Amino acid sequence: DLALSKPYMLQNIQNFSAYQMPPSLAKALDTRLGIGVLGSGAQWHAHGPGFCEILHGRKHWALVEQPTRPEYERKFVSRHWFEYSYTPWREDTTKPKLWEC
């Protein structure tokens, strides 16, 4: 069930001494650690420049130019959007292009 359970944790790790930050990011002001199971993850959101490093597993990024933000239900995990809204979004020629990696 992809509804109400959000098995995902996001914690501030500024004092996480076991992790070695890449030298180019050593002065990063906001560092976070996310831990989740298959299909979990952050919903659509916006922020400035960022850096993401995957320590184990994989991540599917879908980006869209601002101010567009796909509609989604906050009570669902991000996988729900990919399973039920992703294909209709890509097939709708009136929607902005998704940039994926």
mmCIF file of N, CA and C in Angstrom:
data_model
loop_
_atom_site.group_PDB
_atom_site.id
_atom_site.type_symbol
_atom_site.label_atom_id
_atom_site.label_comp_id
_atom_site.label_asym_id
_atom_site.label_seq_id
_atom_site.Cartn_x
_atom_site.Cartn_y
_atom_site.Cartn_z
ATOM 1 N N ASP A 1 0.843 -1.184 0.000
ATOM 2 C CA ASP A 1 0.000 0.000 0.000
ATOM 3 C C ASP A 1 0.885 1.243 0.000
ATOM 4 N N LEU A 2 0.671 2.112 -0.960
ATOM 5 C CA LEU A 2 1.517 3.291 -1.097
ATOM 6 C C LEU A 2 0.899 4.520 -0.461
ATOM 7 N N ALA A 3 -0.109 4.341 0.320
ATOM 8 C CA ALA A 3 -0.815 5.499 0.863
ATOM 9 C C ALA A 3 -0.136 6.082 2.093
ATOM 10 N N LEU A 4 -0.674 5.866 3.239
ATOM 11 C CA LEU A 4 -0.320 6.638 4.416
ATOM 12 C C LEU A 4 1.052 6.362 5.030
ATOM 13 N N SER A 5 1.667 5.241 4.722
ATOM 14 C CA SER A 5 2.966 4.981 5.337
ATOM 15 C C SER A 5 4.062 5.703 4.554
ATOM 16 N N LYS A 6 4.919 6.385 5.281
ATOM 17 C CA LYS A 6 6.046 7.083 4.662
ATOM 18 C C LYS A 6 7.332 6.581 5.311
ATOM 19 N N PRO A 7 7.810 5.421 4.878
ATOM 20 C CA PRO A 7 9.009 4.855 5.501
ATOM 21 C C PRO A 7 10.266 5.572 5.018
ATOM 22 N N TYR A 8 10.427 6.806 5.413
ATOM 23 C CA TYR A 8 11.540 7.622 4.948
ATOM 24 C C TYR A 8 11.969 8.537 6.076
ATOM 25 N N MET A 9 13.245 8.691 6.259
ATOM 26 C CA MET A 9 13.746 9.536 7.330
ATOM 27 C C MET A 9 14.729 10.533 6.734
ATOM 28 N N LEU A 10 14.603 11.786 7.114
ATOM 29 C CA LEU A 10 15.523 12.812 6.664
ATOM 30 C C LEU A 10 16.031 13.537 7.896
ATOM 31 N N GLN A 11 17.309 13.478 8.120
ATOM 32 C CA GLN A 11 17.888 14.066 9.322
ATOM 33 C C GLN A 11 19.022 15.016 8.962
ATOM 34 N N ASN A 12 19.176 16.055 9.748
ATOM 35 C CA ASN A 12 20.295 16.963 9.605
ATOM 36 C C ASN A 12 21.536 16.251 10.129
ATOM 37 N N ILE A 13 22.615 16.254 9.334
ATOM 38 C CA ILE A 13 23.819 15.524 9.760
ATOM 39 C C ILE A 13 25.056 16.423 9.792
ATOM 40 N N GLN A 14 24.904 17.656 10.186
ATOM 41 C CA GLN A 14 26.056 18.545 10.219
ATOM 42 C C GLN A 14 27.165 18.014 11.124
ATOM 43 N N ASN A 15 26.811 17.235 12.102
ATOM 44 C CA ASN A 15 27.815 16.687 13.016
ATOM 45 C C ASN A 15 28.016 15.185 12.817
ATOM 46 N N PHE A 16 27.767 14.695 11.646
ATOM 47 C CA PHE A 16 27.890 13.278 11.333
ATOM 48 C C PHE A 16 29.351 12.996 10.974
ATOM 49 N N SER A 17 30.180 12.717 11.968
ATOM 50 C CA SER A 17 31.625 12.634 11.789
ATOM 51 C C SER A 17 32.091 11.420 10.974
ATOM 52 N N ALA A 18 31.272 10.381 10.842
ATOM 53 C CA ALA A 18 31.691 9.190 10.102
ATOM 54 C C ALA A 18 31.656 9.410 8.589
ATOM 55 N N TYR A 19 30.961 10.423 8.143
ATOM 56 C CA TYR A 19 30.844 10.690 6.714
ATOM 57 C C TYR A 19 31.880 11.711 6.273
ATOM 58 N N GLN A 20 32.615 11.405 5.209
ATOM 59 C CA GLN A 20 33.613 12.326 4.678
ATOM 60 C C GLN A 20 33.016 13.100 3.511
ATOM 61 N N MET A 21 32.747 14.368 3.718
ATOM 62 C CA MET A 21 32.177 15.227 2.692
ATOM 63 C C MET A 21 33.181 15.421 1.558
ATOM 64 N N PRO A 22 32.737 15.365 0.289
ATOM 65 C CA PRO A 22 33.657 15.648 -0.816
ATOM 66 C C PRO A 22 34.295 17.021 -0.611
ATOM 67 N N PRO A 23 35.599 17.159 -0.922
ATOM 68 C CA PRO A 23 36.306 18.422 -0.668
ATOM 69 C C PRO A 23 35.609 19.653 -1.248
ATOM 70 N N SER A 24 34.984 19.524 -2.410
ATOM 71 C CA SER A 24 34.328 20.677 -3.031
ATOM 72 C C SER A 24 33.102 21.135 -2.252
ATOM 73 N N LEU A 25 32.609 20.301 -1.345
ATOM 74 C CA LEU A 25 31.418 20.642 -0.578
ATOM 75 C C LEU A 25 31.703 20.788 0.913
ATOM 76 N N ALA A 26 32.956 20.854 1.259
ATOM 77 C CA ALA A 26 33.334 20.873 2.668
ATOM 78 C C ALA A 26 32.710 22.027 3.446
ATOM 79 N N LYS A 27 32.358 23.106 2.775
ATOM 80 C CA LYS A 27 31.782 24.258 3.462
ATOM 81 C C LYS A 27 30.264 24.326 3.302
ATOM 82 N N ALA A 28 29.659 23.221 2.929
ATOM 83 C CA ALA A 28 28.199 23.194 2.778
ATOM 84 C C ALA A 28 27.532 23.559 4.101
ATOM 85 N N LEU A 29 26.515 24.378 4.026
ATOM 86 C CA LEU A 29 25.855 24.841 5.239
ATOM 87 C C LEU A 29 24.756 23.898 5.723
ATOM 88 N N ASP A 30 24.180 23.126 4.829
ATOM 89 C CA ASP A 30 23.050 22.280 5.200
ATOM 90 C C ASP A 30 23.258 20.887 4.617
ATOM 91 N N THR A 31 23.526 19.930 5.454
ATOM 92 C CA THR A 31 23.777 18.563 5.020
ATOM 93 C C THR A 31 22.721 17.661 5.626
ATOM 94 N N ARG A 32 22.160 16.800 4.817
ATOM 95 C CA ARG A 32 21.100 15.913 5.297
ATOM 96 C C ARG A 32 21.370 14.486 4.862
ATOM 97 N N LEU A 33 20.851 13.569 5.647
ATOM 98 C CA LEU A 33 20.960 12.152 5.357
ATOM 99 C C LEU A 33 19.551 11.591 5.252
ATOM 100 N N GLY A 34 19.244 10.951 4.136
ATOM 101 C CA GLY A 34 17.937 10.328 3.959
ATOM 102 C C GLY A 34 18.093 8.817 3.942
ATOM 103 N N ILE A 35 17.234 8.136 4.654
ATOM 104 C CA ILE A 35 17.241 6.676 4.688
ATOM 105 C C ILE A 35 15.824 6.220 4.393
ATOM 106 N N GLY A 36 15.676 5.346 3.414
ATOM 107 C CA GLY A 36 14.334 4.900 3.073
ATOM 108 C C GLY A 36 14.333 3.542 2.409
ATOM 109 N N VAL A 37 13.162 2.991 2.263
ATOM 110 C CA VAL A 37 12.977 1.704 1.610
ATOM 111 C C VAL A 37 12.572 1.940 0.164
ATOM 112 N N LEU A 38 12.481 0.873 -0.614
ATOM 113 C CA LEU A 38 12.088 0.954 -2.010
ATOM 114 C C LEU A 38 10.817 1.767 -2.165
ATOM 115 N N GLY A 39 10.861 2.774 -3.031
ATOM 116 C CA GLY A 39 9.676 3.578 -3.310
ATOM 117 C C GLY A 39 9.469 4.755 -2.389
ATOM 118 N N SER A 40 10.287 4.890 -1.377
ATOM 119 C CA SER A 40 10.132 6.030 -0.482
ATOM 120 C C SER A 40 10.926 7.203 -1.046
ATOM 121 N N GLY A 41 10.816 8.326 -0.424
ATOM 122 C CA GLY A 41 11.579 9.488 -0.868
ATOM 123 C C GLY A 41 10.779 10.758 -0.739
ATOM 124 N N ALA A 42 11.442 11.859 -1.001
ATOM 125 C CA ALA A 42 10.800 13.168 -0.881
ATOM 126 C C ALA A 42 9.825 13.404 -2.028
ATOM 127 N N GLN A 43 8.722 14.046 -1.722
ATOM 128 C CA GLN A 43 7.767 14.433 -2.758
ATOM 129 C C GLN A 43 8.312 15.613 -3.533
ATOM 130 N N TRP A 44 7.551 16.097 -4.517
ATOM 131 C CA TRP A 44 7.957 17.243 -5.310
ATOM 132 C C TRP A 44 8.249 18.426 -4.387
ATOM 133 N N HIS A 45 9.365 19.075 -4.630
ATOM 134 C CA HIS A 45 9.756 20.233 -3.834
ATOM 135 C C HIS A 45 10.723 21.083 -4.655
ATOM 136 N N ALA A 46 11.013 22.261 -4.182
ATOM 137 C CA ALA A 46 11.927 23.164 -4.881
ATOM 138 C C ALA A 46 12.960 23.695 -3.902
ATOM 139 N N HIS A 47 14.167 23.915 -4.404
ATOM 140 C CA HIS A 47 15.226 24.528 -3.605
ATOM 141 C C HIS A 47 16.314 25.014 -4.540
ATOM 142 N N GLY A 48 17.306 25.664 -3.975
ATOM 143 C CA GLY A 48 18.432 26.166 -4.753
ATOM 144 C C GLY A 48 19.388 25.046 -5.124
ATOM 145 N N PRO A 49 20.617 25.414 -5.485
ATOM 146 C CA PRO A 49 21.608 24.409 -5.874
ATOM 147 C C PRO A 49 21.771 23.344 -4.797
ATOM 148 N N GLY A 50 22.022 22.134 -5.226
ATOM 149 C CA GLY A 50 22.171 21.045 -4.272
ATOM 150 C C GLY A 50 23.119 19.980 -4.778
ATOM 151 N N PHE A 51 23.446 19.058 -3.914
ATOM 152 C CA PHE A 51 24.320 17.936 -4.221
ATOM 153 C C PHE A 51 23.704 16.695 -3.600
ATOM 154 N N CYS A 52 23.623 15.630 -4.364
ATOM 155 C CA CYS A 52 23.072 14.379 -3.848
ATOM 156 C C CYS A 52 24.075 13.270 -4.104
ATOM 157 N N GLU A 53 24.358 12.519 -3.082
ATOM 158 C CA GLU A 53 25.254 11.382 -3.204
ATOM 159 C C GLU A 53 24.513 10.154 -2.706
ATOM 160 N N ILE A 54 24.446 9.128 -3.517
ATOM 161 C CA ILE A 54 23.777 7.885 -3.149
ATOM 162 C C ILE A 54 24.834 6.941 -2.583
ATOM 163 N N LEU A 55 24.659 6.532 -1.338
ATOM 164 C CA LEU A 55 25.627 5.638 -0.702
ATOM 165 C C LEU A 55 25.335 4.179 -1.015
ATOM 166 N N HIS A 56 24.074 3.860 -1.216
ATOM 167 C CA HIS A 56 23.682 2.494 -1.541
ATOM 168 C C HIS A 56 22.338 2.535 -2.253
ATOM 169 N N GLY A 57 22.183 1.740 -3.287
ATOM 170 C CA GLY A 57 20.916 1.695 -4.012
ATOM 171 C C GLY A 57 20.924 2.646 -5.194
ATOM 172 N N ARG A 58 19.746 3.154 -5.546
ATOM 173 C CA ARG A 58 19.639 4.049 -6.693
ATOM 174 C C ARG A 58 18.528 5.053 -6.461
ATOM 175 N N LYS A 59 18.526 6.085 -7.268
ATOM 176 C CA LYS A 59 17.544 7.150 -7.146
ATOM 177 C C LYS A 59 17.079 7.526 -8.542
ATOM 178 N N HIS A 60 15.806 7.815 -8.683
ATOM 179 C CA HIS A 60 15.241 8.283 -9.949
ATOM 180 C C HIS A 60 14.875 9.745 -9.761
ATOM 181 N N TRP A 61 15.567 10.614 -10.469
ATOM 182 C CA TRP A 61 15.282 12.043 -10.407
ATOM 183 C C TRP A 61 14.348 12.411 -11.552
ATOM 184 N N ALA A 62 13.370 13.214 -11.267
ATOM 185 C CA ALA A 62 12.498 13.799 -12.286
ATOM 186 C C ALA A 62 12.421 15.286 -11.962
ATOM 187 N N LEU A 63 12.930 16.099 -12.856
ATOM 188 C CA LEU A 63 12.990 17.543 -12.644
ATOM 189 C C LEU A 63 12.070 18.247 -13.626
ATOM 190 N N VAL A 64 11.503 19.337 -13.194
ATOM 191 C CA VAL A 64 10.657 20.149 -14.062
ATOM 192 C C VAL A 64 10.965 21.613 -13.756
ATOM 193 N N GLU A 65 10.929 22.445 -14.786
ATOM 194 C CA GLU A 65 11.255 23.856 -14.578
ATOM 195 C C GLU A 65 10.234 24.524 -13.676
ATOM 196 N N GLN A 66 10.731 25.402 -12.789
ATOM 197 C CA GLN A 66 9.845 26.183 -11.931
ATOM 198 C C GLN A 66 9.171 27.243 -12.786
ATOM 199 N N PRO A 67 7.989 27.695 -12.508
ATOM 200 C CA PRO A 67 7.248 27.469 -11.265
ATOM 201 C C PRO A 67 6.352 26.239 -11.305
ATOM 202 N N THR A 68 6.453 25.423 -12.358
ATOM 203 C CA THR A 68 5.612 24.231 -12.458
ATOM 204 C C THR A 68 5.941 23.254 -11.348
ATOM 205 N N ARG A 69 4.913 22.724 -10.732
ATOM 206 C CA ARG A 69 5.081 21.646 -9.757
ATOM 207 C C ARG A 69 3.943 20.671 -9.999
ATOM 208 N N PRO A 70 4.258 19.426 -10.352
ATOM 209 C CA PRO A 70 3.192 18.455 -10.574
ATOM 210 C C PRO A 70 2.285 18.312 -9.368
ATOM 211 N N GLU A 71 1.017 18.070 -9.629
ATOM 212 C CA GLU A 71 0.068 17.855 -8.538
ATOM 213 C C GLU A 71 0.321 16.486 -7.925
ATOM 214 N N TYR A 72 0.221 16.427 -6.627
ATOM 215 C CA TYR A 72 0.409 15.161 -5.919
ATOM 216 C C TYR A 72 -0.315 15.224 -4.593
ATOM 217 N N GLU A 73 -0.564 14.066 -4.047
ATOM 218 C CA GLU A 73 -1.203 13.955 -2.741
ATOM 219 C C GLU A 73 -0.122 13.838 -1.683
ATOM 220 N N ARG A 74 -0.099 14.744 -0.721
ATOM 221 C CA ARG A 74 0.928 14.724 0.321
ATOM 222 C C ARG A 74 0.893 13.452 1.164
ATOM 223 N N LYS A 75 -0.256 12.795 1.220
ATOM 224 C CA LYS A 75 -0.344 11.592 2.059
ATOM 225 C C LYS A 75 0.288 10.363 1.408
ATOM 226 N N PHE A 76 0.709 10.480 0.147
ATOM 227 C CA PHE A 76 1.326 9.354 -0.547
ATOM 228 C C PHE A 76 2.838 9.518 -0.634
ATOM 229 N N VAL A 77 3.567 8.403 -0.676
ATOM 230 C CA VAL A 77 5.007 8.456 -0.898
ATOM 231 C C VAL A 77 5.253 8.793 -2.366
ATOM 232 N N SER A 78 6.474 9.192 -2.696
ATOM 233 C CA SER A 78 6.776 9.631 -4.064
ATOM 234 C C SER A 78 6.551 8.529 -5.103
ATOM 235 N N ARG A 79 6.710 7.295 -4.722
ATOM 236 C CA ARG A 79 6.501 6.196 -5.675
ATOM 237 C C ARG A 79 5.072 6.203 -6.231
ATOM 238 N N HIS A 80 4.123 6.637 -5.427
ATOM 239 C CA HIS A 80 2.738 6.697 -5.880
ATOM 240 C C HIS A 80 2.611 7.589 -7.114
ATOM 241 N N TRP A 81 3.280 8.749 -7.111
ATOM 242 C CA TRP A 81 3.222 9.650 -8.270
ATOM 243 C C TRP A 81 3.792 8.951 -9.505
ATOM 244 N N PHE A 82 4.913 8.253 -9.337
ATOM 245 C CA PHE A 82 5.524 7.570 -10.473
ATOM 246 C C PHE A 82 4.641 6.440 -10.997
ATOM 247 N N GLU A 83 3.919 5.768 -10.127
ATOM 248 C CA GLU A 83 3.077 4.657 -10.578
ATOM 249 C C GLU A 83 1.766 5.116 -11.201
ATOM 250 N N TYR A 84 1.216 6.252 -10.757
ATOM 251 C CA TYR A 84 -0.114 6.650 -11.222
ATOM 252 C C TYR A 84 -0.155 7.934 -12.039
ATOM 253 N N SER A 85 0.837 8.802 -11.922
ATOM 254 C CA SER A 85 0.780 10.086 -12.623
ATOM 255 C C SER A 85 1.897 10.280 -13.634
ATOM 256 N N TYR A 86 2.947 9.531 -13.533
ATOM 257 C CA TYR A 86 4.121 9.694 -14.391
ATOM 258 C C TYR A 86 3.790 9.523 -15.882
ATOM 259 N N THR A 87 3.197 8.406 -16.250
ATOM 260 C CA THR A 87 2.899 8.160 -17.665
ATOM 261 C C THR A 87 1.918 9.177 -18.232
ATOM 262 N N PRO A 88 0.805 9.488 -17.559
ATOM 263 C CA PRO A 88 -0.083 10.528 -18.090
ATOM 264 C C PRO A 88 0.623 11.872 -18.257
ATOM 265 N N TRP A 89 1.506 12.228 -17.323
ATOM 266 C CA TRP A 89 2.244 13.494 -17.429
ATOM 267 C C TRP A 89 3.101 13.495 -18.695
ATOM 268 N N ARG A 90 3.856 12.418 -18.906
ATOM 269 C CA ARG A 90 4.748 12.352 -20.075
ATOM 270 C C ARG A 90 3.987 12.341 -21.386
ATOM 271 N N GLU A 91 2.796 11.765 -21.394
ATOM 272 C CA GLU A 91 2.011 11.683 -22.625
ATOM 273 C C GLU A 91 1.221 12.948 -22.926
ATOM 274 N N ASP A 92 1.052 13.816 -21.947
ATOM 275 C CA ASP A 92 0.296 15.064 -22.116
ATOM 276 C C ASP A 92 1.224 16.126 -22.704
ATOM 277 N N THR A 93 1.003 16.466 -23.980
ATOM 278 C CA THR A 93 1.888 17.415 -24.662
ATOM 279 C C THR A 93 1.741 18.846 -24.158
ATOM 280 N N THR A 94 0.723 19.115 -23.331
ATOM 281 C CA THR A 94 0.569 20.460 -22.768
ATOM 282 C C THR A 94 1.393 20.634 -21.488
ATOM 283 N N LYS A 95 1.909 19.543 -20.957
ATOM 284 C CA LYS A 95 2.702 19.603 -19.717
ATOM 285 C C LYS A 95 4.159 19.901 -20.063
ATOM 286 N N PRO A 96 4.859 20.619 -19.174
ATOM 287 C CA PRO A 96 6.292 20.844 -19.390
ATOM 288 C C PRO A 96 7.043 19.521 -19.384
ATOM 289 N N LYS A 97 8.160 19.501 -20.092
ATOM 290 C CA LYS A 97 8.984 18.304 -20.185
ATOM 291 C C LYS A 97 9.591 17.961 -18.824
ATOM 292 N N LEU A 98 9.627 16.662 -18.527
ATOM 293 C CA LEU A 98 10.344 16.175 -17.344
ATOM 294 C C LEU A 98 11.797 15.910 -17.751
ATOM 295 N N TRP A 99 12.712 16.371 -16.958
ATOM 296 C CA TRP A 99 14.127 16.078 -17.159
ATOM 297 C C TRP A 99 14.462 14.967 -16.163
ATOM 298 N N GLU A 100 14.919 13.826 -16.675
ATOM 299 C CA GLU A 100 15.096 12.665 -15.808
ATOM 300 C C GLU A 100 16.512 12.120 -15.821
ATOM 301 N N CYS A 101 16.893 11.583 -14.699
ATOM 302 C CA CYS A 101 18.158 10.861 -14.610
ATOM 303 C C CYS A 101 18.065 9.875 -13.457
#
